PDB file of N, CA and C in Angstrom:
ATOM      1  N   MET B   1       3.706 -14.618  10.508  1.00 94.00           N
ATOM      2  CA  MET B   1       3.688 -13.450   9.607  1.00 94.00           C
ATOM      3  C   MET B   1       4.721 -12.489   9.887  1.00 94.00           C
ATOM      4  N   THR B   2       5.082 -11.713   8.873  1.00 96.00           N
ATOM      5  CA  THR B   2       6.265 -10.718   9.164  1.00 96.00           C
ATOM      6  C   THR B   2       5.868  -9.532   8.406  1.00 96.00           C
ATOM      7  N   THR B   3       6.245  -8.377   8.685  1.00 97.00           N
ATOM      8  CA  THR B   3       6.077  -7.157   8.281  1.00 97.00           C
ATOM      9  C   THR B   3       7.314  -6.499   7.924  1.00 97.00           C
ATOM     10  N   GLN B   4       7.505  -5.949   6.591  1.00 97.00           N
ATOM     11  CA  GLN B   4       8.779  -5.075   6.236  1.00 97.00           C
ATOM     12  C   GLN B   4       8.205  -3.831   5.629  1.00 97.00           C
ATOM     13  N   THR B   5       9.185  -2.820   5.791  1.00 97.00           N
ATOM     14  CA  THR B   5       8.731  -1.441   5.402  1.00 97.00           C
ATOM     15  C   THR B   5       9.665  -1.123   4.475  1.00 97.00           C
ATOM     16  N   TYR B   6       9.466  -0.505   3.454  1.00 97.00           N
ATOM     17  CA  TYR B   6      10.432  -0.117   2.317  1.00 97.00           C
ATOM     18  C   TYR B   6       9.895   1.410   1.971  1.00 97.00           C
ATOM     19  N   THR B   7      10.918   2.123   1.344  1.00 98.00           N
ATOM     20  CA  THR B   7      10.676   3.439   0.933  1.00 98.00           C
ATOM     21  C   THR B   7      10.737   3.326  -0.578  1.00 98.00           C
ATOM     22  N   VAL B   8       9.461   3.791  -1.217  1.00 98.00           N
ATOM     23  CA  VAL B   8       9.459   3.585  -2.664  1.00 98.00           C
ATOM     24  C   VAL B   8       9.599   5.113  -3.146  1.00 98.00           C
ATOM     25  N   THR B   9      10.401   5.420  -4.106  1.00 97.00           N
ATOM     26  CA  THR B   9      10.568   6.800  -4.802  1.00 97.00           C
ATOM     27  C   THR B   9       9.797   6.894  -6.034  1.00 97.00           C
ATOM     28  N   GLY B  10       9.263   8.172  -6.343  1.00 96.00           N
ATOM     29  CA  GLY B  10       8.720   8.401  -7.581  1.00 96.00           C
ATOM     30  C   GLY B  10       7.188   8.417  -7.530  1.00 96.00           C
ATOM     31  N   MET B  11       6.451   7.779  -6.460  1.00 97.00           N
ATOM     32  CA  MET B  11       4.869   7.755  -6.474  1.00 97.00           C
ATOM     33  C   MET B  11       4.400   9.251  -6.176  1.00 97.00           C
ATOM     34  N   THR B  12       3.293   9.621  -6.908  1.00 96.00           N
ATOM     35  CA  THR B  12       2.663  11.061  -6.923  1.00 96.00           C
ATOM     36  C   THR B  12       1.407  10.885  -6.727  1.00 96.00           C
ATOM     37  N   CYS B  13       0.763   9.824  -7.117  1.00 96.00           N
ATOM     38  CA  CYS B  13      -0.722   9.773  -7.292  1.00 96.00           C
ATOM     39  C   CYS B  13      -1.336   8.449  -6.844  1.00 96.00           C
ATOM     40  N   SER B  14      -2.580   8.425  -6.789  1.00 95.00           N
ATOM     41  CA  SER B  14      -3.297   6.948  -6.452  1.00 95.00           C
ATOM     42  C   SER B  14      -2.915   6.097  -7.480  1.00 95.00           C
ATOM     43  N   HIS B  15      -2.750   6.473  -8.691  1.00 96.00           N
ATOM     44  CA  HIS B  15      -2.285   5.298  -9.869  1.00 96.00           C
ATOM     45  C   HIS B  15      -1.081   4.532  -9.513  1.00 96.00           C
ATOM     46  N   CYS B  16      -0.128   5.653  -9.002  1.00 96.00           N
ATOM     47  CA  CYS B  16       1.122   5.121  -8.601  1.00 96.00           C
ATOM     48  C   CYS B  16       0.920   3.870  -7.411  1.00 96.00           C
ATOM     49  N   VAL B  17       0.150   4.470  -6.385  1.00 97.00           N
ATOM     50  CA  VAL B  17      -0.198   3.398  -5.337  1.00 97.00           C
ATOM     51  C   VAL B  17      -0.494   2.120  -5.682  1.00 97.00           C
ATOM     52  N   GLN B  18      -1.549   2.117  -6.546  1.00 97.00           N
ATOM     53  CA  GLN B  18      -2.366   0.991  -7.252  1.00 97.00           C
ATOM     54  C   GLN B  18      -1.241   0.164  -8.001  1.00 97.00           C
ATOM     55  N   SER B  19      -0.423   0.706  -8.859  1.00 98.00           N
ATOM     56  CA  SER B  19       0.425   0.017  -9.528  1.00 98.00           C
ATOM     57  C   SER B  19       1.587  -0.895  -8.647  1.00 98.00           C
ATOM     58  N   VAL B  20       2.066  -0.111  -7.639  1.00 98.00           N
ATOM     59  CA  VAL B  20       3.097  -0.645  -6.667  1.00 98.00           C
ATOM     60  C   VAL B  20       2.254  -1.775  -5.741  1.00 98.00           C
ATOM     61  N   SER B  21       1.139  -1.515  -5.443  1.00 98.00           N
ATOM     62  CA  SER B  21       0.505  -2.545  -4.648  1.00 98.00           C
ATOM     63  C   SER B  21       0.137  -3.700  -5.370  1.00 98.00           C
ATOM     64  N   SER B  22      -0.163  -3.505  -6.636  1.00 98.00           N
ATOM     65  CA  SER B  22      -0.497  -4.736  -7.482  1.00 98.00           C
ATOM     66  C   SER B  22       0.601  -5.584  -7.765  1.00 98.00           C
ATOM     67  N   GLU B  23       1.721  -4.987  -7.964  1.00 98.00           N
ATOM     68  CA  GLU B  23       2.946  -5.731  -8.408  1.00 98.00           C
ATOM     69  C   GLU B  23       3.477  -6.614  -7.175  1.00 98.00           C
ATOM     70  N   LEU B  24       3.389  -5.718  -6.049  1.00 98.00           N
ATOM     71  CA  LEU B  24       3.825  -6.399  -4.757  1.00 98.00           C
ATOM     72  C   LEU B  24       3.013  -7.471  -4.190  1.00 98.00           C
ATOM     73  N   GLY B  25       1.554  -7.254  -4.648  1.00 97.00           N
ATOM     74  CA  GLY B  25       0.585  -8.264  -4.197  1.00 97.00           C
ATOM     75  C   GLY B  25       0.816  -9.673  -4.914  1.00 97.00           C
ATOM     76  N   LYS B  26       1.514  -9.707  -6.105  1.00 97.00           N
ATOM     77  CA  LYS B  26       1.832 -10.966  -6.795  1.00 97.00           C
ATOM     78  C   LYS B  26       2.752 -11.810  -6.334  1.00 97.00           C
ATOM     79  N   LEU B  27       3.550 -11.072  -5.472  1.00 97.00           N
ATOM     80  CA  LEU B  27       4.694 -12.004  -4.756  1.00 97.00           C
ATOM     81  C   LEU B  27       4.080 -12.965  -3.889  1.00 97.00           C
ATOM     82  N   ASP B  28       4.748 -14.311  -3.953  1.00 96.00           N
ATOM     83  CA  ASP B  28       4.310 -15.250  -3.148  1.00 96.00           C
ATOM     84  C   ASP B  28       4.125 -14.906  -1.559  1.00 96.00           C
ATOM     85  N   GLY B  29       3.047 -15.348  -1.091  1.00 96.00           N
ATOM     86  CA  GLY B  29       3.014 -15.089   0.406  1.00 96.00           C
ATOM     87  C   GLY B  29       2.568 -13.731   0.820  1.00 96.00           C
ATOM     88  N   VAL B  30       2.415 -12.630   0.093  1.00 98.00           N
ATOM     89  CA  VAL B  30       2.259 -11.300   0.249  1.00 98.00           C
ATOM     90  C   VAL B  30       0.565 -11.486   0.897  1.00 98.00           C
ATOM     91  N   GLN B  31       0.235 -10.927   2.103  1.00 97.00           N
ATOM     92  CA  GLN B  31      -1.021 -10.897   2.497  1.00 97.00           C
ATOM     93  C   GLN B  31      -1.689  -9.420   2.335  1.00 97.00           C
ATOM     94  N   ASN B  32      -0.812  -8.461   2.572  1.00 98.00           N
ATOM     95  CA  ASN B  32      -1.266  -7.080   2.585  1.00 98.00           C
ATOM     96  C   ASN B  32      -0.097  -6.133   2.132  1.00 98.00           C
ATOM     97  N   VAL B  33      -0.641  -5.060   1.396  1.00 98.00           N
ATOM     98  CA  VAL B  33       0.229  -3.851   1.185  1.00 98.00           C
ATOM     99  C   VAL B  33      -0.386  -2.637   1.437  1.00 98.00           C
ATOM    100  N   GLN B  34       0.282  -1.846   2.356  1.00 98.00           N
ATOM    101  CA  GLN B  34      -0.263  -0.476   2.695  1.00 98.00           C
ATOM    102  C   GLN B  34       0.945   0.479   2.261  1.00 98.00           C
ATOM    103  N   ILE B  35       0.239   1.639   1.663  1.00 98.00           N
ATOM    104  CA  ILE B  35       1.260   2.565   1.132  1.00 98.00           C
ATOM    105  C   ILE B  35       0.902   3.963   1.675  1.00 98.00           C
ATOM    106  N   ASP B  36       1.809   4.620   2.236  1.00 97.00           N
ATOM    107  CA  ASP B  36       1.657   6.118   2.459  1.00 97.00           C
ATOM    108  C   ASP B  36       2.170   6.926   1.307  1.00 97.00           C
ATOM    109  N   LEU B  37       1.467   7.592   0.673  1.00 96.00           N
ATOM    110  CA  LEU B  37       1.908   8.185  -0.589  1.00 96.00           C
ATOM    111  C   LEU B  37       2.911   9.195  -0.218  1.00 96.00           C
ATOM    112  N   ALA B  38       2.276  10.136   0.787  1.00 96.00           N
ATOM    113  CA  ALA B  38       3.082  11.050   1.266  1.00 96.00           C
ATOM    114  C   ALA B  38       4.650  10.934   1.656  1.00 96.00           C
ATOM    115  N   SER B  39       4.908   9.912   2.328  1.00 97.00           N
ATOM    116  CA  SER B  39       6.285   9.537   2.687  1.00 97.00           C
ATOM    117  C   SER B  39       6.969   8.530   1.827  1.00 97.00           C
ATOM    118  N   GLY B  40       6.309   7.872   0.979  1.00 97.00           N
ATOM    119  CA  GLY B  40       6.604   6.892   0.316  1.00 97.00           C
ATOM    120  C   GLY B  40       6.908   5.526   1.102  1.00 97.00           C
ATOM    121  N   ALA B  41       6.241   5.484   2.044  1.00 98.00           N
ATOM    122  CA  ALA B  41       6.310   4.129   3.035  1.00 98.00           C
ATOM    123  C   ALA B  41       5.563   3.170   2.284  1.00 98.00           C
ATOM    124  N   VAL B  42       6.257   1.839   2.057  1.00 98.00           N
ATOM    125  CA  VAL B  42       5.434   0.711   1.793  1.00 98.00           C
ATOM    126  C   VAL B  42       5.651  -0.312   2.697  1.00 98.00           C
ATOM    127  N   THR B  43       4.636  -0.848   3.404  1.00 98.00           N
ATOM    128  CA  THR B  43       4.457  -1.773   4.443  1.00 98.00           C
ATOM    129  C   THR B  43       3.905  -3.039   3.786  1.00 98.00           C
ATOM    130  N   VAL B  44       4.657  -4.188   3.724  1.00 98.00           N
ATOM    131  CA  VAL B  44       4.146  -5.314   3.454  1.00 98.00           C
ATOM    132  C   VAL B  44       4.124  -6.388   4.287  1.00 98.00           C
ATOM    133  N   THR B  45       2.846  -7.078   4.337  1.00 98.00           N
ATOM    134  CA  THR B  45       2.922  -7.955   5.514  1.00 98.00           C
ATOM    135  C   THR B  45       2.608  -9.334   4.521  1.00 98.00           C
ATOM    136  N   SER B  46       3.420 -10.332   5.073  1.00 97.00           N
ATOM    137  CA  SER B  46       3.551 -11.568   4.104  1.00 97.00           C
ATOM    138  C   SER B  46       3.806 -12.767   5.360  1.00 97.00           C
ATOM    139  N   GLU B  47       3.596 -14.152   4.641  1.00 96.00           N
ATOM    140  CA  GLU B  47       3.717 -15.014   5.496  1.00 96.00           C
ATOM    141  C   GLU B  47       5.070 -15.314   6.036  1.00 96.00           C
ATOM    142  N   GLN B  48       6.152 -15.006   5.147  1.00 94.00           N
ATOM    143  CA  GLN B  48       7.525 -15.156   5.515  1.00 94.00           C
ATOM    144  C   GLN B  48       8.292 -14.050   4.918  1.00 94.00           C
ATOM    145  N   ALA B  49       9.460 -13.773   5.568  1.00 94.00           N
ATOM    146  CA  ALA B  49      10.282 -12.525   5.032  1.00 94.00           C
ATOM    147  C   ALA B  49      10.482 -12.700   3.425  1.00 94.00           C
ATOM    148  N   LEU B  50      10.182 -11.502   2.800  1.00 95.00           N
ATOM    149  CA  LEU B  50      10.473 -11.642   1.405  1.00 95.00           C
ATOM    150  C   LEU B  50      11.833 -11.419   1.002  1.00 95.00           C
ATOM    151  N   ASP B  51      12.296 -11.909  -0.074  1.00 95.00           N
ATOM    152  CA  ASP B  51      13.461 -11.650  -0.778  1.00 95.00           C
ATOM    153  C   ASP B  51      13.663 -10.114  -1.218  1.00 95.00           C
ATOM    154  N   ASP B  52      14.702  -9.321  -0.815  1.00 94.00           N
ATOM    155  CA  ASP B  52      14.821  -8.034  -1.254  1.00 94.00           C
ATOM    156  C   ASP B  52      14.887  -8.039  -2.666  1.00 94.00           C
ATOM    157  N   VAL B  53      15.605  -8.809  -3.362  1.00 96.00           N
ATOM    158  CA  VAL B  53      15.559  -8.725  -4.884  1.00 96.00           C
ATOM    159  C   VAL B  53      14.238  -8.859  -5.562  1.00 96.00           C
ATOM    160  N   ALA B  54      13.387  -9.774  -4.965  1.00 97.00           N
ATOM    161  CA  ALA B  54      12.216  -9.860  -5.622  1.00 97.00           C
ATOM    162  C   ALA B  54      11.175  -8.567  -5.400  1.00 97.00           C
ATOM    163  N   VAL B  55      11.485  -7.945  -4.213  1.00 97.00           N
ATOM    164  CA  VAL B  55      10.586  -6.817  -3.750  1.00 97.00           C
ATOM    165  C   VAL B  55      11.155  -5.764  -4.724  1.00 97.00           C
ATOM    166  N   ARG B  56      12.411  -5.489  -4.971  1.00 97.00           N
ATOM    167  CA  ARG B  56      12.857  -4.548  -5.805  1.00 97.00           C
ATOM    168  C   ARG B  56      12.484  -4.641  -7.361  1.00 97.00           C
ATOM    169  N   ALA B  57      12.438  -5.886  -7.593  1.00 98.00           N
ATOM    170  CA  ALA B  57      12.103  -6.190  -8.998  1.00 98.00           C
ATOM    171  C   ALA B  57      10.467  -5.892  -9.298  1.00 98.00           C
ATOM    172  N   ALA B  58       9.790  -6.261  -8.296  1.00 98.00           N
ATOM    173  CA  ALA B  58       8.279  -5.806  -8.272  1.00 98.00           C
ATOM    174  C   ALA B  58       8.114  -4.555  -8.502  1.00 98.00           C
ATOM    175  N   VAL B  59       8.717  -3.730  -7.566  1.00 98.00           N
ATOM    176  CA  VAL B  59       8.722  -2.318  -7.541  1.00 98.00           C
ATOM    177  C   VAL B  59       9.096  -1.510  -8.934  1.00 98.00           C
ATOM    178  N   ASP B  60      10.223  -2.054  -9.402  1.00 97.00           N
ATOM    179  CA  ASP B  60      10.887  -1.809 -10.728  1.00 97.00           C
ATOM    180  C   ASP B  60       9.876  -2.029 -11.804  1.00 97.00           C
ATOM    181  N   GLU B  61       9.080  -3.440 -11.766  1.00 97.00           N
ATOM    182  CA  GLU B  61       8.094  -3.518 -12.682  1.00 97.00           C
ATOM    183  C   GLU B  61       7.041  -2.528 -12.744  1.00 97.00           C
ATOM    184  N   ALA B  62       6.753  -1.932 -11.674  1.00 97.00           N
ATOM    185  CA  ALA B  62       5.576  -1.061 -11.582  1.00 97.00           C
ATOM    186  C   ALA B  62       5.989   0.365 -12.146  1.00 97.00           C
ATOM    187  N   GLY B  63       7.284   0.547 -12.125  1.00 97.00           N
ATOM    188  CA  GLY B  63       8.025   1.955 -12.638  1.00 97.00           C
ATOM    189  C   GLY B  63       8.594   2.699 -11.746  1.00 97.00           C
ATOM    190  N   TYR B  64       8.820   2.242 -10.483  1.00 97.00           N
ATOM    191  CA  TYR B  64       9.308   3.092  -9.342  1.00 97.00           C
ATOM    192  C   TYR B  64      10.563   2.255  -8.881  1.00 97.00           C
ATOM    193  N   GLN B  65      11.236   2.745  -7.781  1.00 97.00           N
ATOM    194  CA  GLN B  65      12.431   2.366  -7.287  1.00 97.00           C
ATOM    195  C   GLN B  65      12.310   2.192  -5.685  1.00 97.00           C
ATOM    196  N   VAL B  66      12.879   1.307  -5.226  1.00 97.00           N
ATOM    197  CA  VAL B  66      13.041   1.153  -3.672  1.00 97.00           C
ATOM    198  C   VAL B  66      14.332   1.986  -3.244  1.00 97.00           C
ATOM    199  N   ALA B  67      14.137   2.950  -2.455  1.00 95.00           N
ATOM    200  CA  ALA B  67      15.175   3.775  -1.998  1.00 95.00           C
ATOM    201  C   ALA B  67      16.481   3.184  -1.214  1.00 95.00           C
ATOM    202  N   SER B  68      17.522   3.285  -1.450  1.00 74.00           N
ATOM    203  CA  SER B  68      18.638   2.317  -0.633  1.00 74.00           C
ATOM    204  C   SER B  68      18.798   2.629   0.564  1.00 74.00           C
TER     205      SER B  68
END
């Protein structure tokens, strides 16, 4: 298991959180997604390290961006 934390910008409500969680949950190996709406911190637990490009694409699909 590995845990990675990202900062996602633009989330303002529980619907935002659900959208990002749903898209990240579709990535292969993802076991859990936890989001702190106030800080934008997104913690993803997965079977192995995730490809940053895939994570950014999933967040983009939800309508948000991973902060650089």
